[in-house]
Short mmCIF file of C-alpha atoms and ligand atoms in Angstrom, two decimals:
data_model
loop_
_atom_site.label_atom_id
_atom_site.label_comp_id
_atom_site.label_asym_id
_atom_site.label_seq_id
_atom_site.Cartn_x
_atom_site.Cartn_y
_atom_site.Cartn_z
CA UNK A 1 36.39 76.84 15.26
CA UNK A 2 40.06 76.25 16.00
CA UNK A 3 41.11 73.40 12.98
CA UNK A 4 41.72 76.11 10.90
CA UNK A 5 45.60 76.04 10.20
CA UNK A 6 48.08 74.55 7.78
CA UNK A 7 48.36 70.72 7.92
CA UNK A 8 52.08 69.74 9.72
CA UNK A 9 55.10 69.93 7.34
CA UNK A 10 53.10 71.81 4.84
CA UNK A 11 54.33 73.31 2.17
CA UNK A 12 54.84 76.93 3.24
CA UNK A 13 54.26 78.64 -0.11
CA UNK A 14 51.41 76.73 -1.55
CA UNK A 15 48.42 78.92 -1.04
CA UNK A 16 45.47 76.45 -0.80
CA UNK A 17 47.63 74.83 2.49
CA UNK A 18 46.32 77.96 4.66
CA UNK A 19 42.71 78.27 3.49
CA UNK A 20 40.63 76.39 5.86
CA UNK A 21 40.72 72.67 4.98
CA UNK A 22 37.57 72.42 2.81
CA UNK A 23 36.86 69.06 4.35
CA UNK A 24 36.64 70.75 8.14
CA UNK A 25 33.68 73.53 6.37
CA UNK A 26 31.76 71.19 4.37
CA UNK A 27 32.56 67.48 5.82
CA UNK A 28 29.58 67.21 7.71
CA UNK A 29 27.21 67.93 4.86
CA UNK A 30 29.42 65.24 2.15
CA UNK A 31 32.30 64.08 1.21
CA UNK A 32 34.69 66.45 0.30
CA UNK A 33 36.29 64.18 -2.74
CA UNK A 34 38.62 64.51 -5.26
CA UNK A 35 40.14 62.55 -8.81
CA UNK A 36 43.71 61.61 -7.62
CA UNK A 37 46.01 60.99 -10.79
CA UNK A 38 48.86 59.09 -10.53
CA UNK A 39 52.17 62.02 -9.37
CA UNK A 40 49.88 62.93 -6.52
CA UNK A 41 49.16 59.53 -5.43
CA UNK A 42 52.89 58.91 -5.60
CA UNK A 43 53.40 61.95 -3.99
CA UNK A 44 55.89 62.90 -6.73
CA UNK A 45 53.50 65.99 -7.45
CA UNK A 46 54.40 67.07 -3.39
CA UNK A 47 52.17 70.13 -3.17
CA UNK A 48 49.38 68.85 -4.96
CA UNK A 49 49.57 65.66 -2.85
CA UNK A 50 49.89 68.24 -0.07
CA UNK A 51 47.09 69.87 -1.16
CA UNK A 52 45.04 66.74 -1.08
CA UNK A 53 45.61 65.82 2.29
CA UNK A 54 44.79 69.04 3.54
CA UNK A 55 41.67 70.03 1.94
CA UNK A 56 40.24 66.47 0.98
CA UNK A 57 38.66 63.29 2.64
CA UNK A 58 37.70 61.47 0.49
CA UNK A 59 39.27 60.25 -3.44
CA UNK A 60 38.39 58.55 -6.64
CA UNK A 61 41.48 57.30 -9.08
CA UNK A 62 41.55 59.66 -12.77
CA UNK A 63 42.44 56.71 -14.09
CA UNK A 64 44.31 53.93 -12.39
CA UNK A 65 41.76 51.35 -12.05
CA UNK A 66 40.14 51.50 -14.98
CA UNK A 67 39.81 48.25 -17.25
CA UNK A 68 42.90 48.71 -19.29
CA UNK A 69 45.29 50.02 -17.19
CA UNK A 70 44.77 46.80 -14.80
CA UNK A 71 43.97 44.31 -16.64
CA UNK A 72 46.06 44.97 -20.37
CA UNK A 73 45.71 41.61 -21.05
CA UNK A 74 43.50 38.35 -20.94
CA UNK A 75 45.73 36.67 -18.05
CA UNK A 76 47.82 39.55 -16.79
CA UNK A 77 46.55 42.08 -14.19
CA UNK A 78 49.08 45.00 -13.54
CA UNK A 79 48.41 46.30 -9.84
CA UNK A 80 51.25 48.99 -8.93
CA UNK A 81 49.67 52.19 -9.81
CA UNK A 82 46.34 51.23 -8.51
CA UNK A 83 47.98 49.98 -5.22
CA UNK A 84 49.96 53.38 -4.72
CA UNK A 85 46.30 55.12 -4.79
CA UNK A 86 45.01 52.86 -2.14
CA UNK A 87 47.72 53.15 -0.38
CA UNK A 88 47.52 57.12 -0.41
CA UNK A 89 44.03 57.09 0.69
CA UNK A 90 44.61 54.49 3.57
CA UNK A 91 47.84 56.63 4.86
CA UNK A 92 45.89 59.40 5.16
CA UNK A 93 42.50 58.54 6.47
CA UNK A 94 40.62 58.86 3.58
CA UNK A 95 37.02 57.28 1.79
CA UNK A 96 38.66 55.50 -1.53
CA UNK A 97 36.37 54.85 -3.91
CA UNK A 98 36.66 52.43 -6.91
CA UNK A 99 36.32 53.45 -10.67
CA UNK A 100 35.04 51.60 -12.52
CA UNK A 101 34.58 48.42 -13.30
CA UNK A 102 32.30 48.27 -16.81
CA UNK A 103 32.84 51.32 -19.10
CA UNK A 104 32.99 50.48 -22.88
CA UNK A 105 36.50 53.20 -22.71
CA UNK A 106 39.40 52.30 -21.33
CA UNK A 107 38.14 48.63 -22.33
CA UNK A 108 41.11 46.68 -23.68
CA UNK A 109 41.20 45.10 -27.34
CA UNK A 110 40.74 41.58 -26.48
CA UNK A 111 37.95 42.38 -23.54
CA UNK A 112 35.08 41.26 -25.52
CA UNK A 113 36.25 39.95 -28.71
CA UNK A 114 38.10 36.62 -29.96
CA UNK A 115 41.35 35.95 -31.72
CA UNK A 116 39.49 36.85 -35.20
CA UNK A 117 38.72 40.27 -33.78
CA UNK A 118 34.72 38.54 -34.02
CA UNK A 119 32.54 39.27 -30.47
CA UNK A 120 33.20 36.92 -28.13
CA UNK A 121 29.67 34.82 -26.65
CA UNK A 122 27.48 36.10 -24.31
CA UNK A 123 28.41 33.44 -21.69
CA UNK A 124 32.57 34.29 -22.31
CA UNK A 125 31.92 37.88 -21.60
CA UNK A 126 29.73 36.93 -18.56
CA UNK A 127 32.66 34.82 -17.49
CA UNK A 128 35.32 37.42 -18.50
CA UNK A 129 33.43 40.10 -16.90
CA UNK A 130 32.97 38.57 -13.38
CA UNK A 131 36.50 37.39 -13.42
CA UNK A 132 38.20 41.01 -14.05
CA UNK A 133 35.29 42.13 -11.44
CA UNK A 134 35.86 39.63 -8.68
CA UNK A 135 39.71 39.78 -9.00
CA UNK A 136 39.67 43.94 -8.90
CA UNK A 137 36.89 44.23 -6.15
CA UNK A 138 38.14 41.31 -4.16
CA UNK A 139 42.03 42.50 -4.19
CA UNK A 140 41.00 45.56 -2.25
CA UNK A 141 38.00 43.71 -0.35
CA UNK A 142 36.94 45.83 3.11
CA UNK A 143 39.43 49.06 1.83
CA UNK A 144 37.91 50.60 -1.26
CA UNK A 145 34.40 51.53 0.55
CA UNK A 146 32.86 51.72 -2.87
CA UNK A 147 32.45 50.89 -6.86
CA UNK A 148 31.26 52.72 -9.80
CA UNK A 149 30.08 49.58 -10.94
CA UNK A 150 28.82 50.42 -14.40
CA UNK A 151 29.81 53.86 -16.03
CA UNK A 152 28.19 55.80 -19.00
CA UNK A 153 25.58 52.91 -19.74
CA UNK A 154 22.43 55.68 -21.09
CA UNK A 155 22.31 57.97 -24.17
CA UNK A 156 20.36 61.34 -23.53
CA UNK A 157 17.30 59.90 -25.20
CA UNK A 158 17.17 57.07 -22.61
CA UNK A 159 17.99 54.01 -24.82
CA UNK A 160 20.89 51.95 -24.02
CA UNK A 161 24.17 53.12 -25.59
CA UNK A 162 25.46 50.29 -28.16
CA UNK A 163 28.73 49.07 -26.49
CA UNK A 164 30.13 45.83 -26.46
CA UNK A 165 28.47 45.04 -23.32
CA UNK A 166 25.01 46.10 -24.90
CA UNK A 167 25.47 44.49 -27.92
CA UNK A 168 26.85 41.12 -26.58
CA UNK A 169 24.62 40.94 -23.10
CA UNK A 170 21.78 42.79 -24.09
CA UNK A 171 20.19 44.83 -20.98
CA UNK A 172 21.38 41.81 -18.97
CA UNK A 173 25.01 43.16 -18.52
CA UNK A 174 24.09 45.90 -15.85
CA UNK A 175 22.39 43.16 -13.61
CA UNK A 176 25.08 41.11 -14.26
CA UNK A 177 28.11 43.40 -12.93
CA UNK A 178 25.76 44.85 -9.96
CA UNK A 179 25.79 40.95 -8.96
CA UNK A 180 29.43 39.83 -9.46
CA UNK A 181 30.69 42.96 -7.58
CA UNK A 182 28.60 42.31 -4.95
CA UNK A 183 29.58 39.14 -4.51
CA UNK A 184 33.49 39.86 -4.34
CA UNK A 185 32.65 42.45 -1.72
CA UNK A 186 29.63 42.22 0.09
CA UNK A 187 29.94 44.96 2.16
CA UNK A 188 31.15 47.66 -0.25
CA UNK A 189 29.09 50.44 -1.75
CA UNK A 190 27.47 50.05 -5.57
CA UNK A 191 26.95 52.58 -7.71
CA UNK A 192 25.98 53.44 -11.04
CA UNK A 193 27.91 56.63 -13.00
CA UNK A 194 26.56 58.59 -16.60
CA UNK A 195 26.92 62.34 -17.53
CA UNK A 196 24.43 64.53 -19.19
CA UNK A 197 22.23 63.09 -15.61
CA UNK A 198 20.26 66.63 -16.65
CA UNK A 199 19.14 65.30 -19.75
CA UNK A 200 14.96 63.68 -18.96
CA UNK A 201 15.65 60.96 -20.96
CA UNK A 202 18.64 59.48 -19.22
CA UNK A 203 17.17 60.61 -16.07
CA UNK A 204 14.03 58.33 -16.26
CA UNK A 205 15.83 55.61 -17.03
CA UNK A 206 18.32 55.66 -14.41
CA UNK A 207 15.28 55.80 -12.20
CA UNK A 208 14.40 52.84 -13.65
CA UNK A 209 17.48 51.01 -13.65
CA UNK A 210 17.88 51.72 -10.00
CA UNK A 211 14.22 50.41 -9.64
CA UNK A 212 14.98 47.34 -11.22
CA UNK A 213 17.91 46.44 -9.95
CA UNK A 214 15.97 47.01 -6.42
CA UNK A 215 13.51 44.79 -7.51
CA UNK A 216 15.47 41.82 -8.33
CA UNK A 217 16.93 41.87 -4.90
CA UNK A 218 20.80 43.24 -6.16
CA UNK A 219 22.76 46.13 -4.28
CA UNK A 220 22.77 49.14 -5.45
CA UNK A 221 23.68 52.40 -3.02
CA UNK A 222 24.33 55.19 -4.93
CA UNK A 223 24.09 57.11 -8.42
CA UNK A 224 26.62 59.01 -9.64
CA UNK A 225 25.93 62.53 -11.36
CA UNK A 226 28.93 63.40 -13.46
CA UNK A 227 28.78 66.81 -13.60
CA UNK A 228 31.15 67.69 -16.21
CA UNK A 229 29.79 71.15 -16.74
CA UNK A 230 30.35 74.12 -19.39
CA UNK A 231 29.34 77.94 -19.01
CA UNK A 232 25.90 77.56 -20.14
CA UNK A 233 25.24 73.78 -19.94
CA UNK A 234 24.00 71.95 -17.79
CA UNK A 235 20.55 74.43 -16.71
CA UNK A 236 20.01 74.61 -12.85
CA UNK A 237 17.02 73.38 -12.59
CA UNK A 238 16.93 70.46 -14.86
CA UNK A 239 20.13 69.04 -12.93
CA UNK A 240 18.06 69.89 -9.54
CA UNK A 241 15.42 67.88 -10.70
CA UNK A 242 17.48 64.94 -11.57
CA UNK A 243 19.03 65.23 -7.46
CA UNK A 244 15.60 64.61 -6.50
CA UNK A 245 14.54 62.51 -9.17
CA UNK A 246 17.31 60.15 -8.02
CA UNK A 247 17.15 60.98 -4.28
CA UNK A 248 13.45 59.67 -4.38
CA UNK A 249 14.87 56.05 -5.30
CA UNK A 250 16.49 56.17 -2.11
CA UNK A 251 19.30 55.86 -3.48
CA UNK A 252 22.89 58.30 -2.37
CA UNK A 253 23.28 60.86 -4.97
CA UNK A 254 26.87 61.14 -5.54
CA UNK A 255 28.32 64.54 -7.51
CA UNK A 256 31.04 62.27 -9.11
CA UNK A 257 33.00 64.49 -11.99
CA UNK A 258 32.52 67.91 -11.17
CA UNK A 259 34.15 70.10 -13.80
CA UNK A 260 33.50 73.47 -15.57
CA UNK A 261 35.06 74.27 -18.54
CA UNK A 262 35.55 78.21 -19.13
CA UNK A 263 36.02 78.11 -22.65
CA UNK A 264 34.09 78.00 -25.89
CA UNK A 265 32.25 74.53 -26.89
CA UNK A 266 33.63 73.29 -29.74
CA UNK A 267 29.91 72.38 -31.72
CA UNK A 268 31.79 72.04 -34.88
CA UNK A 269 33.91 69.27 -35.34
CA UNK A 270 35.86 70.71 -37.96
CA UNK A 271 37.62 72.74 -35.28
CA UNK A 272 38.92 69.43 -33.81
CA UNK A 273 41.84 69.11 -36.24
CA UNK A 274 43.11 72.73 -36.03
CA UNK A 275 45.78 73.58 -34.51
CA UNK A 276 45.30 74.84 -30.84
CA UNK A 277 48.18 77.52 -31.13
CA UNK A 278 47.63 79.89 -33.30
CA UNK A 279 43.40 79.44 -32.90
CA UNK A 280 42.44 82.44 -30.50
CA UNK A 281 38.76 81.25 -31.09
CA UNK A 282 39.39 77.87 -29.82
CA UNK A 283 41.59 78.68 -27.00
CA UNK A 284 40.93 82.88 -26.19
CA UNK A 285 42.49 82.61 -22.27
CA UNK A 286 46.04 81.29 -22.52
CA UNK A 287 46.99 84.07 -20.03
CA UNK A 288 43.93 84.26 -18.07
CA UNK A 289 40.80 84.03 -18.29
CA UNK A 290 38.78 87.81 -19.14
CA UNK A 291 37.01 89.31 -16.14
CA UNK A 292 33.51 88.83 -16.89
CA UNK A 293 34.49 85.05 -17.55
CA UNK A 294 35.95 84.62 -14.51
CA UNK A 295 32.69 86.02 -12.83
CA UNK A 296 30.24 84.21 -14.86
CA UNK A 297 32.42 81.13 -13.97
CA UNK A 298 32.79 81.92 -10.34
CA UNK A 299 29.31 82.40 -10.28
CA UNK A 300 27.96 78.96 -11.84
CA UNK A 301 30.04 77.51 -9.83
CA UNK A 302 28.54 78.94 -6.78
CA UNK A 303 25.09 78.21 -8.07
CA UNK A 304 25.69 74.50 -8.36
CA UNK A 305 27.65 74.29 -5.04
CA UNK A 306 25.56 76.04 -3.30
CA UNK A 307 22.62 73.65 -4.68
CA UNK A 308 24.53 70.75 -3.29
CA UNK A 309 24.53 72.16 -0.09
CA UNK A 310 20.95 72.83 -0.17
CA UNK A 311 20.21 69.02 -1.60
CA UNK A 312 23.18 67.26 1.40
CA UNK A 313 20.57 65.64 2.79
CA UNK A 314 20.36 63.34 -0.62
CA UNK A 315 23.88 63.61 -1.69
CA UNK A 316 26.74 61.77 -0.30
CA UNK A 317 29.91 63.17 -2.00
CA UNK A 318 30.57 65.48 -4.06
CA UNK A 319 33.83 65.16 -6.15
CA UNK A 320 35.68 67.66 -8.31
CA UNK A 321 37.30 65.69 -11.10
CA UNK A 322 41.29 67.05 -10.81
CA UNK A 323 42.88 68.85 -7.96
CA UNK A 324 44.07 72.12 -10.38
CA UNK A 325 43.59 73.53 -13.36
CA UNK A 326 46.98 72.76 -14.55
CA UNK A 327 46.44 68.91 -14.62
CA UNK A 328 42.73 68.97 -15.50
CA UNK A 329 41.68 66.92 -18.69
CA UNK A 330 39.86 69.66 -20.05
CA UNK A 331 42.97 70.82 -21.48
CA UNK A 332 43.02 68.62 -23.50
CA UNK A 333 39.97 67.53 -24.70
CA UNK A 334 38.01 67.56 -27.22
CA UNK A 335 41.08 69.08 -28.63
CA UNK A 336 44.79 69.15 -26.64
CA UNK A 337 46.63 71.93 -25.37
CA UNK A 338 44.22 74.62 -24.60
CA UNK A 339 43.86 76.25 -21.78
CA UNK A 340 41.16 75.50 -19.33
CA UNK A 341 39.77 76.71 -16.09
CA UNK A 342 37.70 74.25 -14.92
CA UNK A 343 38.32 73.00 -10.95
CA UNK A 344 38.57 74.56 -7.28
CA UNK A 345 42.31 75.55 -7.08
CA UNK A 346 43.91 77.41 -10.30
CA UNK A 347 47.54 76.73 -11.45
CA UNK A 348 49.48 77.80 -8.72
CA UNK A 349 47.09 76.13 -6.42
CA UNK A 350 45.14 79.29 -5.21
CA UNK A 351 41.17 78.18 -3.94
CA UNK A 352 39.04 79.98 -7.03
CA UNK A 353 37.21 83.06 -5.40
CA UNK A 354 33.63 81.44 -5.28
CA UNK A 355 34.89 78.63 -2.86
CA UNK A 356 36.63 80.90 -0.54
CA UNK A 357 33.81 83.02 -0.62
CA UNK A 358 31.71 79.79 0.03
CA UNK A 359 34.03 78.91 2.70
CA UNK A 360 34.42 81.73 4.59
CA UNK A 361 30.88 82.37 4.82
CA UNK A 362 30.10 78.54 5.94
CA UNK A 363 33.31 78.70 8.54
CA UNK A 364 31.46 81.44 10.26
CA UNK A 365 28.59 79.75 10.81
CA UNK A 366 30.18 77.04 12.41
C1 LIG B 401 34.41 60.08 -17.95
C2 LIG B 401 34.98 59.02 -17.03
C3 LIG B 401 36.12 59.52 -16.21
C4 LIG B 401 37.08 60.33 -17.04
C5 LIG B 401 36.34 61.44 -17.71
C6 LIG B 401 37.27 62.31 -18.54
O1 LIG B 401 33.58 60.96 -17.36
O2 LIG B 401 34.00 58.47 -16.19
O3 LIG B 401 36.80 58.43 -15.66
O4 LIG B 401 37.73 59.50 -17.97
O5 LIG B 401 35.39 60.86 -18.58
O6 LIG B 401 38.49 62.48 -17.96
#
């Protein structure tokens, strides 16, 4: 296999820019996809835009075309950011997807309520609702290839979580958006997003969901498996279960968010006030994380790739959510400023040991 070296005018001391591009190993099983934030898109972050190019085909915005960034108020849409991203991914040959266009975060103030701060009606948020979705999917008509239409709609028990959508639209509201975004791009890709996709009870019902929203004749291509993982959540076989759940749908399972965090759960909320600093039990690996963490990391990881690999018949992309561990979220949440470990490349943008391994074994085979 010969397209094994450095992309042109790469970065000479950024390690990931002479592993094998990741995209070249694993392409033809998924997408090789990753969250793009903002610096990278604007290539002000140069190696980890560099990184990007080389390793990835395929992107989904952090956070630059969600609700309130684009649309801060009733009649004003603000575009730049969100065009710089589609602009990266068209410069550079890549699949751009779209996210997301109904998420009760990131949903400004005045989105579903009145001047009194009172809910809006159900027919205002229908209209507000297919006007933000029309205007966003039809400004980037035929170049974003597809839409997380509807994002973190489930609670782990199956019942609908009580947003404004929910509470205003009833069950209606996912219906609703699948239709609108379909209509301001009839071609592009739909899908539907939660985390937890492990959990039987939100499982089920995205299976029904997806069933209904087949039956009623709307578009809908793909759900999206978040995959923000931890060192002993989610178990391997109930997230393998939910693959094929969803894969029997017919639908594209999508690995949308992957993430591990390395470091403790925080179960007690208590701990959410204290102060990171000083608080070796909330944040133990500020210099690195201890050997046998690092393996039992490494090795999760390798688990779950390795499942996807198994399961890329059924899934479409798989996406890690952040390009290093120095810009992932994780950091800083549920509490800011630890120090996480979560994503493929680690702060000075070396590939973590269980994807070289991965690759080097799959680069051989080819
Ligand atoms: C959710 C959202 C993402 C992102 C992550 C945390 O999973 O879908 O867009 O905000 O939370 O960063």
């Amino acid at each position: 296999m010969a397209v094994l070296l450095a992309a042109p005018g790469a970065i000479a001391q950024v390690p990931a820019l002479s592993d094998a591009p990741l995209k070249t190993i694993f392409g033809d099983k998924f997408q090789v996809s990753v969250a793009v934030n903002d610096d990278q898109a604007k290539n002000i972050d140069k190696d980890g835009a560099a990184v990007i190019r080389h390793h990835f085909n395929s992107i989904v915005p952090e956070n630059v075309l969600k609700c309130s960034m684009i649309h801060p108020e009733k009649d004003r849409y603000f575009w730049d950011d969100a065009d710089a991203y589609v602009k990266f991914g068209e410069e550079n040959g890549m699949t751009i997807i779209g996210h997301c266009l109904v998420w009760h975060y990131f949903l400004p103030e005045w989105f579903a309520r009145d001047d009194k701060g009172n809910y809006v009606s159900a027919d205002e948020l229908k209209s507000r609702m297919r006007d933000h979705i029309h205007t966003t999917v039809g400004r980037y008509k035929g170049r974003i290839k597809g839409w997380d239409v509807v994002n973190e709609a489930i609670s782990a028990d199956g019942r609908y979580c009580n947003t404004p959508y929910y509470e205003i639209l009833g069950e209606e509201y996912i219906p609703l958006a699948f239709q609108y975004a379909h209509e301001a791009d009839p071609n592009a890709e739909l899908y539907i997003n939660d985390f937890g996709m492990n959990e039987p009870g939100r499982r089920d019902a995205y299976v029904r969901i997806i069933n209904d929203l087949k039956r009623r004749g709307l578009r809908v291509d793909g759900i999206g498996m978040q995959g923000h993982m931890g060192m002993d959540y989610p178990d391997l076989d109930d997230y393998e279960r939910s693959i094929e759940a969803f894969a029997a749908t017919g639908c594209k399972v999508m690995i949308t968010e992957w993430d591990m965090t390395a470091l403790p759960s925080l179960t007690n909320t208590a701990t959410i006030d204290m102060k990171v600093d000083d608080n070796i039990a909330i944040n133990p690996y500020v210099n690195g994380l201890d050997e046998d963490v690092d393996k039992h990391w490494n090795s999760r990881m390798d688990a779950f790739f390795s499942m996807f690999l198994r399961h890329a018949d059924a899934i479409d992309r798989v996406t890690v959510w952040g390009l290093s561990d120095a810009t992932s979220w994780r950091n800083d949440w549920p509490v800011t400023g630890r120090t996480d470990y979560p994503v493929y490349f680690d702060r000075n943008l070396r590939m973590k040991p269980f994807l070289k391994k991965l690759s080097d074994y799959h680069k051989t085979k080819k």
